[in-house]
mmCIF file of C-alpha atoms in Angstrom:
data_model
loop_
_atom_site.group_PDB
_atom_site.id
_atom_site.type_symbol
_atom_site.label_atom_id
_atom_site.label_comp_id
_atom_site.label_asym_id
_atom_site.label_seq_id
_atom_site.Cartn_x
_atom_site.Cartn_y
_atom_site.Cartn_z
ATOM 1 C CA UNK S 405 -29.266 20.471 -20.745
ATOM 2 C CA UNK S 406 -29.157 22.686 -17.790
ATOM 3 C CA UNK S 407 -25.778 22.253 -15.419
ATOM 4 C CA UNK S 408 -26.366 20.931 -12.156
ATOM 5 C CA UNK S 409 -24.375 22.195 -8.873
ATOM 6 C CA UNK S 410 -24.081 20.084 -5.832
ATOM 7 C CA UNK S 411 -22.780 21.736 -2.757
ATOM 8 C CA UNK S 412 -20.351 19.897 -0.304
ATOM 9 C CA UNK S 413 -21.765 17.983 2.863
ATOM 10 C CA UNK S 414 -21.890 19.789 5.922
ATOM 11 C CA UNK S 415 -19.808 18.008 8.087
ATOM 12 C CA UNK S 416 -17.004 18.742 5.692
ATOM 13 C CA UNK S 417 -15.336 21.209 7.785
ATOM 14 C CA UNK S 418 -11.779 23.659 7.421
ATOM 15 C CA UNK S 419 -11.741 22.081 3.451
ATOM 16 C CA UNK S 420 -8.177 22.145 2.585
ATOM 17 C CA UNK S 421 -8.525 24.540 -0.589
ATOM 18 C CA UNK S 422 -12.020 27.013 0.198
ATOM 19 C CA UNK S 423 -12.987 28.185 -3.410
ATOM 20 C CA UNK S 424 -11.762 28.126 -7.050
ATOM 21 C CA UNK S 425 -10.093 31.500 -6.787
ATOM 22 C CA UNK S 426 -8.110 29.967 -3.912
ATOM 23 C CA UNK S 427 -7.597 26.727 -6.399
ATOM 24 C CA UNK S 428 -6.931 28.972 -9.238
ATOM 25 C CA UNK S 429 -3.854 30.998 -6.947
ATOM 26 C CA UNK S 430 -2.427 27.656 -6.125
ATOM 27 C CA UNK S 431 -2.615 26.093 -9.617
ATOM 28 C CA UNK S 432 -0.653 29.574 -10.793
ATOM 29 C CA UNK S 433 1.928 29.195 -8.086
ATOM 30 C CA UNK S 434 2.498 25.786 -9.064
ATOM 31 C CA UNK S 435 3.072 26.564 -12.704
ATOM 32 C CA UNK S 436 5.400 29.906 -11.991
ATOM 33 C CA UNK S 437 7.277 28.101 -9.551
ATOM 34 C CA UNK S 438 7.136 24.574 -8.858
ATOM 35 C CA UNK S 439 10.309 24.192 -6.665
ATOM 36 C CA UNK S 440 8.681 26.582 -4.231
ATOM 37 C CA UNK S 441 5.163 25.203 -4.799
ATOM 38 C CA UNK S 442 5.860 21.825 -4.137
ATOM 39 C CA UNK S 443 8.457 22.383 -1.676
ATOM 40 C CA UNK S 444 6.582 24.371 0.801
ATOM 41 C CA UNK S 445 4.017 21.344 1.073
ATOM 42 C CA UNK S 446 6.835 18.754 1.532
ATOM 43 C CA UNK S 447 7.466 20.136 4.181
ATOM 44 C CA UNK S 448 4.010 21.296 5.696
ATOM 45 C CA UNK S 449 2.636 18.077 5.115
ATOM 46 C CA UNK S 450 4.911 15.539 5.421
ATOM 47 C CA UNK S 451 7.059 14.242 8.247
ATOM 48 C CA UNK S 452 10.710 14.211 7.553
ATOM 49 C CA UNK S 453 13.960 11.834 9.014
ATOM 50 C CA UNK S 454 16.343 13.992 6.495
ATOM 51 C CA UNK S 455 15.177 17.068 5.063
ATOM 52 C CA UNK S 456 15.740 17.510 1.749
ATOM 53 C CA UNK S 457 18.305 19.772 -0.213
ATOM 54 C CA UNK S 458 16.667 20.203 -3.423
ATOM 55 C CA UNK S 459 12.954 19.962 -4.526
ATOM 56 C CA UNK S 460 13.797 18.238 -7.865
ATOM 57 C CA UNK S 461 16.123 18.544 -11.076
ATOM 58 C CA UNK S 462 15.586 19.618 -14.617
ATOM 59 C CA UNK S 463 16.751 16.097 -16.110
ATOM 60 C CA UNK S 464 13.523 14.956 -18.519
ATOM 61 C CA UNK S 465 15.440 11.154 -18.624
ATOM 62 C CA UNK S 466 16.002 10.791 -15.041
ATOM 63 C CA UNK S 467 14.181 12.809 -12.762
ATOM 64 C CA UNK S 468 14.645 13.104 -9.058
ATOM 65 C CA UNK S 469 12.427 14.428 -6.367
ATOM 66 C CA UNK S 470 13.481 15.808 -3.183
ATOM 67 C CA UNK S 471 16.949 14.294 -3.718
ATOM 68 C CA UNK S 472 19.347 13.945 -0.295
ATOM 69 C CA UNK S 473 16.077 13.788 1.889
ATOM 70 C CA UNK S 474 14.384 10.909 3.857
ATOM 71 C CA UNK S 475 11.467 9.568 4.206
ATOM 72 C CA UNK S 476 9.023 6.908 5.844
ATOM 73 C CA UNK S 477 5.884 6.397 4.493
ATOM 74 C CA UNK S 478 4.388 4.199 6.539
ATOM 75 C CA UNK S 479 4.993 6.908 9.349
ATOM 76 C CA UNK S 480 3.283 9.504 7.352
ATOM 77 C CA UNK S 481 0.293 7.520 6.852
ATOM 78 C CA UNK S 482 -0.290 6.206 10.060
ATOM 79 C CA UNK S 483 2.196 7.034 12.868
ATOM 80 C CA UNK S 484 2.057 10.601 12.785
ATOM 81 C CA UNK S 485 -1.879 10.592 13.327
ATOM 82 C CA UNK S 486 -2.124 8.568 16.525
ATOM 83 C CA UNK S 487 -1.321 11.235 18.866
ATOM 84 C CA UNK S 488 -4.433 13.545 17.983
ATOM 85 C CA UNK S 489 -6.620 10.716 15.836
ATOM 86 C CA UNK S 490 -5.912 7.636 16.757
ATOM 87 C CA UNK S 491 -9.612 6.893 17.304
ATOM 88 C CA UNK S 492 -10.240 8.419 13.452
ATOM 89 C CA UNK S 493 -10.874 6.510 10.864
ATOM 90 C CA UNK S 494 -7.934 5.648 8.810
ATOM 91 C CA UNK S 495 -9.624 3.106 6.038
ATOM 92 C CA UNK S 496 -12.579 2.488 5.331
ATOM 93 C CA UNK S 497 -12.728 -1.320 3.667
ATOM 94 C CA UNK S 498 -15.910 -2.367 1.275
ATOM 95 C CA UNK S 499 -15.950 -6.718 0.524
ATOM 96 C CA UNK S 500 -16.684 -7.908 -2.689
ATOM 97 C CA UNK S 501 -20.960 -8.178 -1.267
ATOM 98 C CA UNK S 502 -21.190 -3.675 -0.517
ATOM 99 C CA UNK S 503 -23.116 -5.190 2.395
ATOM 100 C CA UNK S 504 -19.683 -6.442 4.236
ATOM 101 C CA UNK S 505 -18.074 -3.000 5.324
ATOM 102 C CA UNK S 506 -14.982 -2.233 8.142
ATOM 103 C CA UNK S 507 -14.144 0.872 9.354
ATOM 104 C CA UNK S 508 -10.570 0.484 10.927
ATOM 105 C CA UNK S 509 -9.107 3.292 13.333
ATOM 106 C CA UNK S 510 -5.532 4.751 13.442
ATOM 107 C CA UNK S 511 -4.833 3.024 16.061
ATOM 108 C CA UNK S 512 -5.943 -0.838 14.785
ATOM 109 C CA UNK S 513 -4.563 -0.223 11.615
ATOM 110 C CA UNK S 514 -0.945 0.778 13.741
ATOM 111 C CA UNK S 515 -1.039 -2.356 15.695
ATOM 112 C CA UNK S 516 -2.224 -4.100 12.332
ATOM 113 C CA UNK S 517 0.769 -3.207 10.111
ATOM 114 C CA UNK S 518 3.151 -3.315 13.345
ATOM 115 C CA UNK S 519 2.470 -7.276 13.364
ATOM 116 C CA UNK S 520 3.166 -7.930 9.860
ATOM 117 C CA UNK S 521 6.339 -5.710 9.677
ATOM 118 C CA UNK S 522 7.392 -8.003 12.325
ATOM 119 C CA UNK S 523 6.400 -11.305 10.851
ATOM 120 C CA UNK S 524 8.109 -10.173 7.423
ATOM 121 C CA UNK S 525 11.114 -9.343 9.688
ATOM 122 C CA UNK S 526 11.399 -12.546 11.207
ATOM 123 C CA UNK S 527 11.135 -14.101 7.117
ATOM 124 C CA UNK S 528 14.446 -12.262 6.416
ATOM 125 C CA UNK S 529 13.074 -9.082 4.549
ATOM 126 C CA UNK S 530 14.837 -6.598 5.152
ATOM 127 C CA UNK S 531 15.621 -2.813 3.368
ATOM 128 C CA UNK S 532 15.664 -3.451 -0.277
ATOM 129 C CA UNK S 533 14.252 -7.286 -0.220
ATOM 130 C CA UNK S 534 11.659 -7.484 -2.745
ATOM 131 C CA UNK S 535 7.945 -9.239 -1.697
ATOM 132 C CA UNK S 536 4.905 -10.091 -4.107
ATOM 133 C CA UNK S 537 1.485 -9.069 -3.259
ATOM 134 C CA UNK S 538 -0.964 -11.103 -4.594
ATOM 135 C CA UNK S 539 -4.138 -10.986 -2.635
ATOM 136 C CA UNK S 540 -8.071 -10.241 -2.450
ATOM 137 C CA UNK S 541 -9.130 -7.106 -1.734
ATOM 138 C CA UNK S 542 -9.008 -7.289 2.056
ATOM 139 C CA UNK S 543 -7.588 -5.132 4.781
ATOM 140 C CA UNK S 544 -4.854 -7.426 5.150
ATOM 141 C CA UNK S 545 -3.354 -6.187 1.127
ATOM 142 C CA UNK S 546 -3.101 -2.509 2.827
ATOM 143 C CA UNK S 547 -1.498 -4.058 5.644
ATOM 144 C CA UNK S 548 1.080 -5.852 3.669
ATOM 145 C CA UNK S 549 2.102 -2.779 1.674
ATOM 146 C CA UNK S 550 2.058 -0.269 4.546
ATOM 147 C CA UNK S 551 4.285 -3.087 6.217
ATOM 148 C CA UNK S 552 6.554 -3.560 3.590
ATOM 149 C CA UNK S 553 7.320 0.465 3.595
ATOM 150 C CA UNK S 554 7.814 0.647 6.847
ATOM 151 C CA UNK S 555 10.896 -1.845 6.785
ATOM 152 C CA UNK S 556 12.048 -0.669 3.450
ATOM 153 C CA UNK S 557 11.193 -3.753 1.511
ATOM 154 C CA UNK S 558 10.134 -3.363 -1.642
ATOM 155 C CA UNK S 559 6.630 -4.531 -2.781
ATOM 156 C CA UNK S 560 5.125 -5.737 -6.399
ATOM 157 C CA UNK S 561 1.082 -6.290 -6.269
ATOM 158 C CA UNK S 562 0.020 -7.989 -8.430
ATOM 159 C CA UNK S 563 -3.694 -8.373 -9.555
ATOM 160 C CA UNK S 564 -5.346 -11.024 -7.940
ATOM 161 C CA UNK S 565 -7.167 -12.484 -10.982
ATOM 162 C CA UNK S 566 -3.937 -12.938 -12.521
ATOM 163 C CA UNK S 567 -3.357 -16.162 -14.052
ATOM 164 C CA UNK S 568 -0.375 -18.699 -12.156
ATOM 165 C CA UNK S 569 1.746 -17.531 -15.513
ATOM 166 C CA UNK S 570 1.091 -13.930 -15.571
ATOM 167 C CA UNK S 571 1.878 -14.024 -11.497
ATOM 168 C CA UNK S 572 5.174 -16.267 -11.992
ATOM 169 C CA UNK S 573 6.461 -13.464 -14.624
ATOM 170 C CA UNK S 574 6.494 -10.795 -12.186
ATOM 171 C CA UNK S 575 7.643 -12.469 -9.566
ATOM 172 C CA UNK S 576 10.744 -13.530 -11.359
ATOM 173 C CA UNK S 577 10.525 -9.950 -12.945
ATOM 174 C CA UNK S 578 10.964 -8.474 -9.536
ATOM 175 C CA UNK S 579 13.329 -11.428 -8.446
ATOM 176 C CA UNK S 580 10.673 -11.635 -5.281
ATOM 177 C CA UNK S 581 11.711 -13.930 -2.111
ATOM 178 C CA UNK S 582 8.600 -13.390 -0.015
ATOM 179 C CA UNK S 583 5.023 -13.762 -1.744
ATOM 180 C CA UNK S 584 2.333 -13.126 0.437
ATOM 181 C CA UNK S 585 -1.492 -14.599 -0.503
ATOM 182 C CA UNK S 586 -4.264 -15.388 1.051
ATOM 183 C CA UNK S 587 -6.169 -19.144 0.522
ATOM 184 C CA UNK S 588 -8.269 -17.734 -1.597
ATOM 185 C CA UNK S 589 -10.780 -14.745 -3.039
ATOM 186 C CA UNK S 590 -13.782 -13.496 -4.060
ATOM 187 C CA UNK S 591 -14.081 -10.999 -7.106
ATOM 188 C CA UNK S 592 -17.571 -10.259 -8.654
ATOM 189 C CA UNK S 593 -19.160 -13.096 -6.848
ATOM 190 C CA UNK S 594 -16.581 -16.192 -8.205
ATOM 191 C CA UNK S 595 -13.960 -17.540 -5.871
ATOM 192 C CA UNK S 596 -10.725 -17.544 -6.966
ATOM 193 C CA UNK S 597 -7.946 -19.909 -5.669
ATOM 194 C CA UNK S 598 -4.849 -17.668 -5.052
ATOM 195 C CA UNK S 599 -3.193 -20.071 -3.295
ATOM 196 C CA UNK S 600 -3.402 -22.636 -5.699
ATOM 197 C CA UNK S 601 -2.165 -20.514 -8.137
ATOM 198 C CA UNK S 602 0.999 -19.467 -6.146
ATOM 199 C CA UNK S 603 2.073 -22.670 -5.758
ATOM 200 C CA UNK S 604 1.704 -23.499 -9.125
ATOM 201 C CA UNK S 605 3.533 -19.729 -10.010
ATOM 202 C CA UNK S 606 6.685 -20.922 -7.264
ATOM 203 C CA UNK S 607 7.073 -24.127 -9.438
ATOM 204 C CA UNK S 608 9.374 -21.825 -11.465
ATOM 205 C CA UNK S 609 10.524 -19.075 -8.924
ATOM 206 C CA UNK S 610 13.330 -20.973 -6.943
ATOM 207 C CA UNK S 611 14.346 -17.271 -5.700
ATOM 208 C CA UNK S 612 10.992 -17.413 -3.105
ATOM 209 C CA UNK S 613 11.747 -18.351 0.138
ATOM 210 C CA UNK S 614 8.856 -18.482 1.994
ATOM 211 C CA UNK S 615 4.996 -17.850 1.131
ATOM 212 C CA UNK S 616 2.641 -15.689 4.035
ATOM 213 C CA UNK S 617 -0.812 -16.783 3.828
ATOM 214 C CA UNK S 618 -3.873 -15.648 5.316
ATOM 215 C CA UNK S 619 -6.715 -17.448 5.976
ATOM 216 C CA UNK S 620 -9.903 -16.031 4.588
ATOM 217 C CA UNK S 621 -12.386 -19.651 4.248
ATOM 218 C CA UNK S 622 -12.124 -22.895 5.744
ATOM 219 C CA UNK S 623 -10.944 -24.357 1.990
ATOM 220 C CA UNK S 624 -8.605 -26.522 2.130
ATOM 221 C CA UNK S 625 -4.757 -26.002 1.096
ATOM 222 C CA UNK S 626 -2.046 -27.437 0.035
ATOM 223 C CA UNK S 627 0.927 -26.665 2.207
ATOM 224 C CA UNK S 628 4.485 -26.687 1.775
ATOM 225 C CA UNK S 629 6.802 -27.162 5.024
ATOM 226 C CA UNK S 630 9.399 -25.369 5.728
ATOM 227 C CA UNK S 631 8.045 -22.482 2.295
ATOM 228 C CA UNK S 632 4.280 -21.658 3.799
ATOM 229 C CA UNK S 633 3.609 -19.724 6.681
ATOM 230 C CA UNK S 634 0.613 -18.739 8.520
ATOM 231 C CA UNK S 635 0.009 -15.188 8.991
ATOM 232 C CA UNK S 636 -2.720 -16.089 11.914
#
């Protein structure tokens, strides 16, 4: 069997590494000396509140990285790119049917996590509060994750095809007060009732205080005053 070579699209242009001997220098200054190697792209490529002092330490059982420094992530991945790419395309979302396709923009996808940050604000999260992910794949889960990094919450996903058992383990697991769901979703072509399940799932969980849901169908809910809110 004869090996086949495929070369890069055109309109891949300035490619971060060139060729392999450029790959191969890299992988050798990683190896001979990490601290520098992984340093020096810290802080090339990443945007920084604190700098930090020291790339890592040499403890196998607890291991730090880029201890006394500061980060956002949810300024890395979007905030710094809106002044020269805010048109660009940020994320490129594919539904359940490869027919139903988004393209969202640096800018939409700003404004996007901006609003849930707030609404998850306004719930009482908070640096360090802990909220549950359990959604379809829709732009809204990369919303709710960007959103919960930007505030300093701390976020669990769990799968969406999870079972109401499986889903009230980790919650309690990650002593959650915030899930956030959506009615339901669709995963290889079945529907899948993720709200149901939640509030089956919070039966047990007193610790939730309030459930975010989006709206992807016009199913009907059940809805739980003064728990459920709309994310619409």
């Amino acid at each position: 069997m004869s090996d086949k070579t495929y070369q890069p699209p055109q309109n891949i242009k300035n490619p971060y590494i060139t060729d392999f001997p450029s790959y191969e220098r890299m992988y050798k200054e990683s190896i001979n000396d990490p601290d520098k190697f992984f340093g020096k792209r810290a802080l090339e490529n990443l945007s920084w509140i604190k700098p930090f002092k020291k790339v890592h330490n040499d403890n196998f059982l607890n291991t730090k990285w880029f201890e006394g420094g500061k980060i956002n992530i949810a300024f890395n991945c979007i905030d710094r790119h809106l002044k020269k790419n805010s048109n660009k395309t940020a994320i490129i979302w594919e539904g359940d049917d490869p027919n139903q396709s988004k393209e969202i923009s640096y800018k939409e996808l700003h404004n996007k996590v901006c609003k849930f940050s707030n609404i998850l604000k306004e719930l009482g999260a908070s640096k360090g509060s802990r909220v549950c992910i359990y959604m379809p794949m829709i732009p809204e889960a990369a919303y709710a994750m960007l959103a919960c990094t930007r505030i300093g919450a701390i976020h669990s996903v769990v799968f969406g095809g999870f079972s109401p058992e499986s889903l009230k383990d980790r919650i309690l697991d990650a002593d959650c007060s915030i899930v956030i769901t959506a009615d339901e979703g669709i995963r290889g072509g079945k529907t899948i009732p993720l709200k149901e399940n939640v509030d089956i799932a919070l039966k047990e969980c007193p610790g939730v205080k309030h459930c975010l849901i989006i709206k992807k169908s016009n199913s009907t809910i059940q809805w739980i005053e003064g728990r459920d809110v709309s994310y619409d």
